[in-house]
Short mmCIF file of C-alpha atoms in Angstrom, two decimals:
data_model
loop_
_atom_site.label_atom_id
_atom_site.label_comp_id
_atom_site.label_asym_id
_atom_site.label_seq_id
_atom_site.Cartn_x
_atom_site.Cartn_y
_atom_site.Cartn_z
CA MET A 1 -3.92 11.93 4.26
CA VAL A 2 -4.98 10.80 7.71
CA ARG A 3 -2.93 12.85 10.56
CA ILE A 4 -2.59 11.42 14.55
CA SER A 5 -1.95 13.41 17.17
CA ASN A 6 -2.94 13.56 20.69
CA VAL A 7 -2.00 9.67 21.82
CA SER A 8 -1.77 8.31 24.68
CA VAL A 9 -2.24 4.73 26.65
CA ARG A 10 -3.38 4.17 29.95
CA ASP A 11 -3.41 1.24 32.59
CA ILE A 12 -1.34 -0.76 30.22
CA GLN A 13 -1.50 -4.61 31.72
CA MET A 14 2.26 -5.94 32.40
CA MET A 15 2.39 -8.94 30.04
CA ASP A 16 6.17 -10.10 30.48
CA GLY A 17 6.20 -10.92 33.61
CA GLN A 18 9.16 -8.96 34.48
CA ASN A 19 7.41 -5.95 35.85
CA GLN A 20 8.28 -4.06 32.77
CA LEU A 21 6.03 -2.61 30.02
CA PHE A 22 7.76 -0.60 27.00
CA PRO A 23 4.64 0.44 25.04
CA PHE A 24 4.18 1.95 21.80
CA VAL A 25 1.31 2.16 19.70
CA ASN A 26 1.16 0.60 15.79
CA PHE A 27 -0.73 2.38 13.17
CA CYS A 28 -2.00 0.85 9.77
CA LEU A 29 -3.71 2.08 6.66
CA GLY A 30 -3.35 -0.39 3.78
CA ASN A 31 -0.28 -1.55 3.65
CA ILE A 32 1.68 1.47 5.55
CA GLN A 33 2.43 1.52 8.60
CA ARG A 34 3.78 4.15 11.36
CA GLN A 35 4.47 4.18 15.27
CA THR A 36 4.80 5.94 17.97
CA SER A 37 7.94 6.46 19.37
CA VAL A 38 8.32 3.49 22.48
CA ALA A 39 7.78 4.41 25.80
CA GLU A 40 9.83 3.14 28.65
CA ASN A 41 8.93 1.04 31.58
CA THR A 42 5.62 2.37 32.36
CA VAL A 43 1.38 1.82 31.98
CA ASN A 44 0.70 5.29 31.03
CA ASN A 45 1.99 7.17 28.48
CA ASP A 46 1.62 10.53 26.64
CA TYR A 47 3.03 10.72 23.34
CA LEU A 48 3.79 14.48 23.53
CA ASN A 49 4.95 16.38 20.29
CA GLU A 50 4.56 13.08 18.07
CA ARG A 51 2.52 13.85 15.15
CA ILE A 52 1.38 10.17 12.85
CA GLU A 53 0.86 11.00 8.78
CA LEU A 54 0.14 7.92 6.78
CA ILE A 55 -0.89 8.89 3.18
CA TYR A 56 -3.50 6.99 1.40
CA ASP A 57 -3.02 6.86 -2.16
CA PRO A 58 -5.89 5.21 -4.30
CA GLU A 59 -3.64 4.83 -7.33
CA LYS A 60 -0.96 3.00 -5.59
CA LYS A 61 -3.77 1.26 -4.05
CA LYS A 62 -5.15 -0.10 -7.61
CA GLN A 63 -1.29 -1.00 -8.48
CA GLU A 64 -1.15 -2.80 -5.62
CA LEU A 65 -4.55 -4.73 -6.64
CA GLU A 66 -3.08 -5.20 -9.87
CA ARG A 67 -0.11 -6.92 -9.19
CA LYS A 68 -1.51 -9.25 -6.65
CA ARG A 69 -4.39 -10.31 -8.98
CA LYS A 70 -1.41 -11.00 -11.70
CA GLU A 71 0.28 -12.41 -9.25
CA ALA A 72 -2.58 -14.62 -8.56
CA LEU A 73 -2.83 -15.38 -12.09
CA ASP A 74 1.10 -16.06 -12.74
CA SER A 75 0.59 -18.57 -10.18
CA LYS A 76 -1.79 -21.31 -12.18
CA TYR A 77 0.91 -21.50 -14.91
CA ILE A 78 4.22 -23.95 -14.06
CA LYS A 79 7.19 -24.01 -15.99
CA GLY A 80 7.16 -26.79 -18.98
CA PHE A 81 7.56 -26.92 -22.60
CA VAL A 82 5.63 -26.19 -25.57
CA LYS A 83 6.08 -28.32 -28.23
CA ILE A 84 5.31 -26.83 -31.82
CA ASN A 85 5.12 -29.19 -34.90
CA ASN A 86 2.87 -29.49 -38.30
CA ILE A 87 3.87 -25.42 -39.45
CA SER A 88 2.67 -24.40 -42.98
CA VAL A 89 1.78 -21.57 -44.40
CA ARG A 90 -1.06 -20.92 -46.88
CA ASN A 91 -1.87 -18.09 -49.84
CA LEU A 92 1.22 -16.13 -48.87
CA PRO A 93 0.77 -12.38 -51.11
CA ASN A 94 3.85 -11.72 -52.98
CA THR A 95 5.58 -9.24 -51.36
CA ASP A 96 8.73 -9.38 -54.03
CA VAL A 97 8.47 -7.38 -57.57
CA ILE A 98 9.53 -10.63 -59.37
CA GLY A 99 8.65 -14.14 -58.15
CA LYS A 100 6.87 -15.56 -55.52
CA PRO A 101 7.35 -15.09 -51.76
CA ASP A 102 10.75 -17.06 -49.78
CA PRO A 103 8.67 -17.40 -46.28
CA TYR A 104 9.92 -18.56 -43.49
CA VAL A 105 8.73 -18.56 -40.07
CA LEU A 106 9.64 -17.13 -36.90
CA ILE A 107 8.49 -18.42 -33.72
CA ARG A 108 9.21 -16.11 -30.48
CA MET A 109 8.54 -17.57 -26.57
CA GLY A 110 9.49 -14.97 -24.12
CA MET A 111 13.31 -14.36 -25.23
CA ASP A 112 13.38 -17.38 -27.01
CA GLU A 113 13.21 -17.48 -30.42
CA LYS A 114 13.23 -19.98 -32.89
CA GLN A 115 13.03 -20.23 -37.44
CA THR A 116 12.04 -22.86 -39.80
CA SER A 117 13.98 -23.19 -42.43
CA VAL A 118 13.60 -20.72 -46.18
CA ALA A 119 10.98 -22.27 -48.85
CA HIS A 120 11.68 -20.82 -51.72
CA ASN A 121 8.96 -18.99 -54.58
CA VAL A 122 6.02 -20.25 -52.97
CA ASN A 123 2.73 -19.11 -51.58
CA ASP A 124 1.97 -22.04 -49.89
CA TYR A 125 4.17 -24.65 -47.98
CA GLU A 126 4.50 -27.06 -45.14
CA TYR A 127 7.54 -27.59 -42.96
CA LEU A 128 7.76 -31.37 -42.71
CA ASN A 129 9.48 -33.02 -40.18
CA GLU A 130 10.82 -29.53 -38.96
CA LYS A 131 9.53 -29.88 -35.11
CA TYR A 132 10.73 -27.00 -32.33
CA GLU A 133 10.48 -27.42 -28.63
CA MET A 134 10.78 -24.49 -26.51
CA GLU A 135 10.56 -23.68 -22.47
CA TYR A 136 7.97 -21.98 -20.78
CA ASP A 137 9.32 -20.26 -17.45
CA PRO A 138 6.33 -18.17 -15.95
CA VAL A 139 9.67 -16.40 -14.15
CA LYS A 140 11.89 -15.90 -17.35
CA MET A 141 8.36 -14.57 -19.18
CA LYS A 142 7.32 -11.93 -16.54
CA GLY A 143 3.42 -12.36 -17.60
CA LYS A 144 3.60 -13.39 -20.57
CA LYS A 145 1.45 -16.13 -21.76
CA GLU A 146 1.28 -16.24 -25.63
CA VAL A 147 3.53 -17.51 -28.10
CA ASP A 148 4.01 -14.91 -30.93
CA ILE A 149 4.27 -16.29 -34.49
CA GLU A 150 5.71 -14.19 -37.68
CA VAL A 151 5.66 -15.06 -41.11
CA TRP A 152 8.36 -13.44 -43.07
CA ASP A 153 9.48 -13.45 -46.58
CA TYR A 154 13.45 -13.54 -46.72
CA ASP A 155 15.15 -11.27 -49.43
CA THR A 156 18.10 -12.13 -50.46
CA ALA A 157 18.60 -7.73 -50.82
CA GLY A 158 17.37 -4.97 -48.59
CA PHE A 159 15.26 -5.97 -45.26
CA ASP A 160 13.50 -9.06 -45.27
CA ASP A 161 9.50 -8.30 -45.52
CA LEU A 162 6.75 -9.05 -42.89
CA VAL A 163 3.96 -10.99 -44.15
CA GLY A 164 2.21 -11.49 -41.22
CA SER A 165 1.88 -12.22 -36.98
CA ALA A 166 -0.17 -14.02 -34.66
#
């Protein structure tokens, strides 16, 4: 913490051409600003009984620097579209008690989500003619730049099983 007291101004030059001056003193520490009261029509003033406190918090400073770094990085990304095609699954493990898996692929980008059709009873499959287009908007993505991909095994009874993700 920085404490400042006994602030005075002396012999301030008139700047407005009207022979009036209303001085104050501004103190800055990082993005923290404090100021004294405004003196009225004077070139000399003692700011009696005024104490200025500036609290420096290194953790806040780190957070502010990280926020600015993130904003600079995010500004490099622009709104556009991501096209996904040629989707296939290979060498899937058998997750069902009887038979082979029934895979589908879930594609997530921010809040947008797309799902392929379900392939039945296969360990390898090519999702022919399945193409997806998803909008990339840095504002909606809130700093996330990745596309999440998950492979699931569809089950008619119970819950689907996650096979893998990337």
